[in-house]
PDB file of C-alpha atoms in Angstrom:
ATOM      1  CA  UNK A 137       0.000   0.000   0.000  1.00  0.00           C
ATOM      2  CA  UNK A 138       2.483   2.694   0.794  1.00  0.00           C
ATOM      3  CA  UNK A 139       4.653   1.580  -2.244  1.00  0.00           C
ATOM      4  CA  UNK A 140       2.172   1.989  -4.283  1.00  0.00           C
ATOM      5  CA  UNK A 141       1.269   5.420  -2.770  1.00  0.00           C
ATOM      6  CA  UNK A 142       4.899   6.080  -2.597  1.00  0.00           C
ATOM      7  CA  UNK A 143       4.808   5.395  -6.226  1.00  0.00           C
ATOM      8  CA  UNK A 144       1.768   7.709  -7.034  1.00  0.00           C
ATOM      9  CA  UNK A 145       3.460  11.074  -5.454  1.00  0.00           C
ATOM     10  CA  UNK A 146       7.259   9.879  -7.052  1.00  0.00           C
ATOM     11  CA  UNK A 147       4.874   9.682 -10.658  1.00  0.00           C
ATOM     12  CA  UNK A 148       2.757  12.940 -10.011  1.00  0.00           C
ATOM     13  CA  UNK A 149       6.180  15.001  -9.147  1.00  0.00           C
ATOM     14  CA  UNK A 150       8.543  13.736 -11.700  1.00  0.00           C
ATOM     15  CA  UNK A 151       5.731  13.692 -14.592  1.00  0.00           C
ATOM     16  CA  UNK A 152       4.275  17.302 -13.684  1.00  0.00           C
ATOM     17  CA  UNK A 153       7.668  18.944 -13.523  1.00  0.00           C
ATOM     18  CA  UNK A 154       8.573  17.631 -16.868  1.00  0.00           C
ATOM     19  CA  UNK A 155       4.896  17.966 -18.211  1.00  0.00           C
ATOM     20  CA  UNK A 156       5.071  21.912 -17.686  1.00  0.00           C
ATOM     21  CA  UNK A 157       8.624  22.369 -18.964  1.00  0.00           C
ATOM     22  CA  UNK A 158       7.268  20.234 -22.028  1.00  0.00           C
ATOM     23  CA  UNK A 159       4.534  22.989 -22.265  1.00  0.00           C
ATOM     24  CA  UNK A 160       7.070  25.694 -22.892  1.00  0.00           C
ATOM     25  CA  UNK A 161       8.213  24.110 -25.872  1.00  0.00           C
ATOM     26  CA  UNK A 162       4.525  24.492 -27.000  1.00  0.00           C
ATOM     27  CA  UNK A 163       4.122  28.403 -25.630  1.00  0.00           C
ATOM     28  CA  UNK A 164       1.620  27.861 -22.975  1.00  0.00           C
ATOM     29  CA  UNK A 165       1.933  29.673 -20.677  1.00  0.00           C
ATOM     30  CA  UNK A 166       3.120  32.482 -23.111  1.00  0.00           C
ATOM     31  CA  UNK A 167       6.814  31.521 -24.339  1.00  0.00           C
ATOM     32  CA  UNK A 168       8.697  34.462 -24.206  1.00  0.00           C
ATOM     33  CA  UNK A 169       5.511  36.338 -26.437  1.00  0.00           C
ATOM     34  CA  UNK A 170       4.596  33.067 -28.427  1.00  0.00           C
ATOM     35  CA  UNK A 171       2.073  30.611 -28.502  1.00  0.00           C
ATOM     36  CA  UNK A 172       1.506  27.436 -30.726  1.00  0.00           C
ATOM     37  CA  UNK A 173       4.111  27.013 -33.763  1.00  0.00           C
ATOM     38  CA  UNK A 174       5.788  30.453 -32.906  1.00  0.00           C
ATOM     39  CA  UNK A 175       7.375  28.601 -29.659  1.00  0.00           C
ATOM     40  CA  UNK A 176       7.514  25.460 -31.360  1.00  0.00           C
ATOM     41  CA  UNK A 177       9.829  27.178 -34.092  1.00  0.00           C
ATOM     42  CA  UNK A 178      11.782  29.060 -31.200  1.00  0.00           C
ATOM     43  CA  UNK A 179      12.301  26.278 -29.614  1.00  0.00           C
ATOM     44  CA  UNK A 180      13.698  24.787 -32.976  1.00  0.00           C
ATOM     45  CA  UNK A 181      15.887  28.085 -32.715  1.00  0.00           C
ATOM     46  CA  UNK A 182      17.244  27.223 -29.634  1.00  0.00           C
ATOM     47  CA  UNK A 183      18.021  23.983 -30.290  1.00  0.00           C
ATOM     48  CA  UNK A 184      19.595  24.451 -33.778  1.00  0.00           C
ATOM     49  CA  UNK A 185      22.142  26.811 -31.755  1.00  0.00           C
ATOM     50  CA  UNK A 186      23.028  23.832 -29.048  1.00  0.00           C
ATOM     51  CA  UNK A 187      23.803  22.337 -32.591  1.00  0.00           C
ATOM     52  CA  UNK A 188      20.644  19.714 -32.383  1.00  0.00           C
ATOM     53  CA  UNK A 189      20.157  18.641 -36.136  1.00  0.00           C
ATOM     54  CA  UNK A 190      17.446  18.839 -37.814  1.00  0.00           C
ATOM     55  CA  UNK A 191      16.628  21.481 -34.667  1.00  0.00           C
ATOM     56  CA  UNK A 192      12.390  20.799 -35.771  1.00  0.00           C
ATOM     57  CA  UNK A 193      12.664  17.127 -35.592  1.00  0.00           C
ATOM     58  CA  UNK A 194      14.406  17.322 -32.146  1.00  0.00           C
ATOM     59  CA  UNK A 195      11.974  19.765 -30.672  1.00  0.00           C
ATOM     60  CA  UNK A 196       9.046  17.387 -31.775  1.00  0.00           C
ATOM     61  CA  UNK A 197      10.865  14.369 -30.099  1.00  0.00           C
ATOM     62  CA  UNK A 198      11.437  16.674 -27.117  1.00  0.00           C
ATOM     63  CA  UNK A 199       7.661  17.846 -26.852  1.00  0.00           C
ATOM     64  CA  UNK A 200       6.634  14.163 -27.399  1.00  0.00           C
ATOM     65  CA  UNK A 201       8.752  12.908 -24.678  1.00  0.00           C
ATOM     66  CA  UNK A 202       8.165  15.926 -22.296  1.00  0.00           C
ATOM     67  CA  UNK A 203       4.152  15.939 -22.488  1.00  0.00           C
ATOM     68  CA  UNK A 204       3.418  12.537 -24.011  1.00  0.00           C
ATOM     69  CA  UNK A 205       5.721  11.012 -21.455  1.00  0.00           C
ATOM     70  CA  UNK A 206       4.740  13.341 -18.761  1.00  0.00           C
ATOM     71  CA  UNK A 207       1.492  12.136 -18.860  1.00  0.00           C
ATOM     72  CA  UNK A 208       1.661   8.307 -19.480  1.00  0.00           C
ATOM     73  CA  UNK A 209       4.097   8.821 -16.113  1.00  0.00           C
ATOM     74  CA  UNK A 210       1.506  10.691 -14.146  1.00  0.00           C
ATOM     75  CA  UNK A 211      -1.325   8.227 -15.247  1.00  0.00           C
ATOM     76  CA  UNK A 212       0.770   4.856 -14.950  1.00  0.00           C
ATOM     77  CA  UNK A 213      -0.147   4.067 -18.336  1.00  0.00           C
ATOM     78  CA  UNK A 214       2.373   2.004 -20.526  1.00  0.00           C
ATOM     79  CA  UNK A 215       4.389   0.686 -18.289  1.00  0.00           C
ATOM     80  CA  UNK A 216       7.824   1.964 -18.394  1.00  0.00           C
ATOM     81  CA  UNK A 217       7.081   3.750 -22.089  1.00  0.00           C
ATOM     82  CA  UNK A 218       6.319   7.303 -20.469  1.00  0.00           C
ATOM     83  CA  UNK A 219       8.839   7.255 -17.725  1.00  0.00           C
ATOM     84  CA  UNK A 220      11.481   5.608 -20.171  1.00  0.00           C
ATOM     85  CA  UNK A 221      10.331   8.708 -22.462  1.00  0.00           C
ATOM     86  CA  UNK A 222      11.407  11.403 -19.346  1.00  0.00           C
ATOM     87  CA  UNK A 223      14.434   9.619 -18.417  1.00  0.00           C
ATOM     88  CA  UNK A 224      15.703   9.912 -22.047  1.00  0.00           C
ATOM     89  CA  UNK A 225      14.754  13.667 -22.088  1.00  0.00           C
ATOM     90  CA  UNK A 226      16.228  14.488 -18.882  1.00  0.00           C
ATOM     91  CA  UNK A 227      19.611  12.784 -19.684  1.00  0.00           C
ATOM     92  CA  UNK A 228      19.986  15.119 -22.562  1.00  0.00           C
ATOM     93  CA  UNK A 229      18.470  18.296 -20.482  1.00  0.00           C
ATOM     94  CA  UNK A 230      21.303  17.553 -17.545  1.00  0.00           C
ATOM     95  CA  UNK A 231      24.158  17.162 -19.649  1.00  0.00           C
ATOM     96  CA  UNK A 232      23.459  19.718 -22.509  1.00  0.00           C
ATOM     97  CA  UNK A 233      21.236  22.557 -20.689  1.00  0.00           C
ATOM     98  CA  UNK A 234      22.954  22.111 -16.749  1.00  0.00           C
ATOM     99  CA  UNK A 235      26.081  20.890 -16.571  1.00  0.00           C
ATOM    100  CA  UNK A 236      27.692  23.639 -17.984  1.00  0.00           C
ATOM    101  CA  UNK A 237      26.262  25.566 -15.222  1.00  0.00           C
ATOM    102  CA  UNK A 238      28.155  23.544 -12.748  1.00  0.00           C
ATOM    103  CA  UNK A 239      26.153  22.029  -9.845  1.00  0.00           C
ATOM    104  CA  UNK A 240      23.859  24.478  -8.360  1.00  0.00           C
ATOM    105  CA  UNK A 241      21.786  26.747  -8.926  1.00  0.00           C
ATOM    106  CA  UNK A 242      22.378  30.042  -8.182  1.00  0.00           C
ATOM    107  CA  UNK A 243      23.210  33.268  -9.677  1.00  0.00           C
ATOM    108  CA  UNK A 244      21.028  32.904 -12.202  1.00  0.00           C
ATOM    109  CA  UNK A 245      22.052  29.601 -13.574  1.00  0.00           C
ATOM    110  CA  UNK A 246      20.895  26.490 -13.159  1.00  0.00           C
ATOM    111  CA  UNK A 247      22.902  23.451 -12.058  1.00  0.00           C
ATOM    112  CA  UNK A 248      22.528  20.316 -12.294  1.00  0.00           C
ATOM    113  CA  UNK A 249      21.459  19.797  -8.794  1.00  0.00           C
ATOM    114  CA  UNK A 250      17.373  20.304 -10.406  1.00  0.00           C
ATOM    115  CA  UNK A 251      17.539  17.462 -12.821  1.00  0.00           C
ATOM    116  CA  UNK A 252      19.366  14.839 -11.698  1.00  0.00           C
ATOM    117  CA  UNK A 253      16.745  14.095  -8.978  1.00  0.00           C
ATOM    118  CA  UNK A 254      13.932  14.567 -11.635  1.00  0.00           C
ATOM    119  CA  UNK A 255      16.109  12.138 -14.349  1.00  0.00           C
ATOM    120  CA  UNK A 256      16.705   9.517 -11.468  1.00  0.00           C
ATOM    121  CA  UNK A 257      12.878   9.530 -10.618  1.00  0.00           C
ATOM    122  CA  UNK A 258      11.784   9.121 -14.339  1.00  0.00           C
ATOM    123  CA  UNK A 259      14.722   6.065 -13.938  1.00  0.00           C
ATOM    124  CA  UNK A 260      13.297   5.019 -10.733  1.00  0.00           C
ATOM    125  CA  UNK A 261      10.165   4.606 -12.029  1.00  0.00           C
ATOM    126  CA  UNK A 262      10.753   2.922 -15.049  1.00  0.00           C
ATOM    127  CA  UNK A 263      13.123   0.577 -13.477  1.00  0.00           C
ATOM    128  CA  UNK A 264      10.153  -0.555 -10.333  1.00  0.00           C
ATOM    129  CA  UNK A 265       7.262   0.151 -12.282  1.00  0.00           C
ATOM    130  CA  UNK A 266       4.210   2.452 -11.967  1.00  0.00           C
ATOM    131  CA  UNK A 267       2.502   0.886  -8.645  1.00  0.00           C
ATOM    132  CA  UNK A 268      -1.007  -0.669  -7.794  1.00  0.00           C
ATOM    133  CA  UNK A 269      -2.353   3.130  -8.132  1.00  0.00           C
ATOM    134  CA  UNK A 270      -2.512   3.550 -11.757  1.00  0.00           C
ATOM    135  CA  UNK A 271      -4.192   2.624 -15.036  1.00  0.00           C
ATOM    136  CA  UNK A 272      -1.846  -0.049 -15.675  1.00  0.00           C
ATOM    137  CA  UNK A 273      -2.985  -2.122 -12.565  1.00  0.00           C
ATOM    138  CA  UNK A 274      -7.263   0.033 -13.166  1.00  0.00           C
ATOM    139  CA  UNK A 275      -7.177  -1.834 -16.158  1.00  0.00           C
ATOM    140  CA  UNK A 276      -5.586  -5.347 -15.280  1.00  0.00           C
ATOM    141  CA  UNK A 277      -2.045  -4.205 -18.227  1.00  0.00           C
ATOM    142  CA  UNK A 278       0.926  -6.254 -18.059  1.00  0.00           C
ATOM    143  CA  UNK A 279       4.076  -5.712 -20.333  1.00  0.00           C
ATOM    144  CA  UNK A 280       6.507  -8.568 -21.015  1.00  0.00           C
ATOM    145  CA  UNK A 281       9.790  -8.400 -18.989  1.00  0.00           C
ATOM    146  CA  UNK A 282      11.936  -7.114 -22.185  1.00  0.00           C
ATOM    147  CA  UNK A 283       9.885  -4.633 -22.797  1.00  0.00           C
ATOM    148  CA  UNK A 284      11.887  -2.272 -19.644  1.00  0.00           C
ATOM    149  CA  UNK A 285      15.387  -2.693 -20.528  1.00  0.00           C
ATOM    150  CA  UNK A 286      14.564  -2.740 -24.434  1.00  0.00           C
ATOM    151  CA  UNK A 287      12.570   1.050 -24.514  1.00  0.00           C
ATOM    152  CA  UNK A 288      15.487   2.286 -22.144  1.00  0.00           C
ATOM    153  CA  UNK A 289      18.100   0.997 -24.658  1.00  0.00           C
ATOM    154  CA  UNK A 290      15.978   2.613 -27.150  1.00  0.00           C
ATOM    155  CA  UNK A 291      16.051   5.991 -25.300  1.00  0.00           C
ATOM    156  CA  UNK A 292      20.007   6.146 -24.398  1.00  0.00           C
ATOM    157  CA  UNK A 293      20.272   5.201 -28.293  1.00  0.00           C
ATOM    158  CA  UNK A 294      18.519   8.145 -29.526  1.00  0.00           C
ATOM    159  CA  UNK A 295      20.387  10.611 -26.565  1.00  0.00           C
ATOM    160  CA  UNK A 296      23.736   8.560 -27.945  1.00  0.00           C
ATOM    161  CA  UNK A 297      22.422   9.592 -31.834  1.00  0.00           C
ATOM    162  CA  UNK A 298      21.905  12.968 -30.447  1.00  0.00           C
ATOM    163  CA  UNK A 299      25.364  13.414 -29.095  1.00  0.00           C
ATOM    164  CA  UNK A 300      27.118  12.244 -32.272  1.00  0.00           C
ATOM    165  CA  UNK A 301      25.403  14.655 -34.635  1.00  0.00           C
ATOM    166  CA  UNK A 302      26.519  17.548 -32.192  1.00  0.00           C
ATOM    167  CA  UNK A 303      29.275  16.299 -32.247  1.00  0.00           C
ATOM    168  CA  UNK A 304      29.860  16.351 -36.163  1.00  0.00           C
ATOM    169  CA  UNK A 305      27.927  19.598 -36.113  1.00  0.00           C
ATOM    170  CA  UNK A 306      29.685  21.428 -33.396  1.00  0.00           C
ATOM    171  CA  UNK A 307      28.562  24.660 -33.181  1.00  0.00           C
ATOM    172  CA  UNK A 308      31.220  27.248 -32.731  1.00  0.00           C
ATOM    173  CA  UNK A 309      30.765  29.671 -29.241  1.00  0.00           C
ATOM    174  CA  UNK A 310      29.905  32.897 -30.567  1.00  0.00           C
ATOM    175  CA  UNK A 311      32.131  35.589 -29.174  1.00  0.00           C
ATOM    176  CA  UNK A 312      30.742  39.044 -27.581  1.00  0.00           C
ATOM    177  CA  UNK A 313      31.341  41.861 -30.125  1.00  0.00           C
TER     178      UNK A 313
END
């Protein structure tokens, strides 16, 4: 019983932290003045300068992991799919977006110190499962046991495939005029 409620507020936190940075990507709330495929093509903006290639394919994979994982995590739908989907997300958020910052946040940068908790719980998750309190167990779904390391093999693949075309695409640091 208190795993499974454990399991409920470790879903809930995780999934609703990513869900509303996933809603950035998608301007609501506002997105620094832009809603719908404005922020969805700033986004691609940003990302094309952290030298993600193609930068609209990336932010697609990005909103589909952040709010289509976010909320098969909250529910406990799909098994490890949806937390699988954050973990991935996260990985690349920590190391590209934070750890340049160092570890904490302050100063106006952010550190890793934020996301690795969040990443790990998304892990966490996916590794245990989604608990008695969800629509997995409402519904009576079972996955078969490859099904949890095979999606997170799929996930560090496409953060590895990430990595390699920013690597060959390395963006140079633009200097202050």
């Amino acid at each position: 019983m208190n795993d499974d409620l454990g399991l409920l507020v470790l879903r809930v936190a995780v999934g609703g932290v990513v869900l509303a940075h996933g809603f950035i990507k998608i301007g609501w709330p506002i997105s620094m003045g832009m809603r719908g495929m404005a922020a969805v093509r700033g986004a691609a903006g940003w990302f094309g300068g952290l030298g993600f290639w193609p930068p609209m394919f990336w932010v697609l994979v990005t909103i589909v992991a952040e709010i289509g994982g976010s909320l098969l995590t909250i529910l406990g739908l799909g098994g490890p799919i949806g937390p699988g989907l954050v973990f991935g997300d996260m990985v690349i958020v920590t190391l590209v977006a934070h750890w340049p910052q160092g570890f904490w946040a302050a100063g106006g940068k952010v550190g890793v110190e934020f996301p690795i908790p969040v990443t790990a719980g998304a892990l966490s998750i996916a590794l245990i499962g989604v608990g008695g309190w969800s629509l997995d167990a409402a519904f009576s779904l079972t996955y078969p046991d490859w099904l949890m390391p095979a999606w997170l093999v799929l996930m560090l693949a496409g953060d590895g495939t990430l990595f390699a075309i920013r690597a060959v695409r390395r963006v140079p640091v633009q200097q202050p005029a």
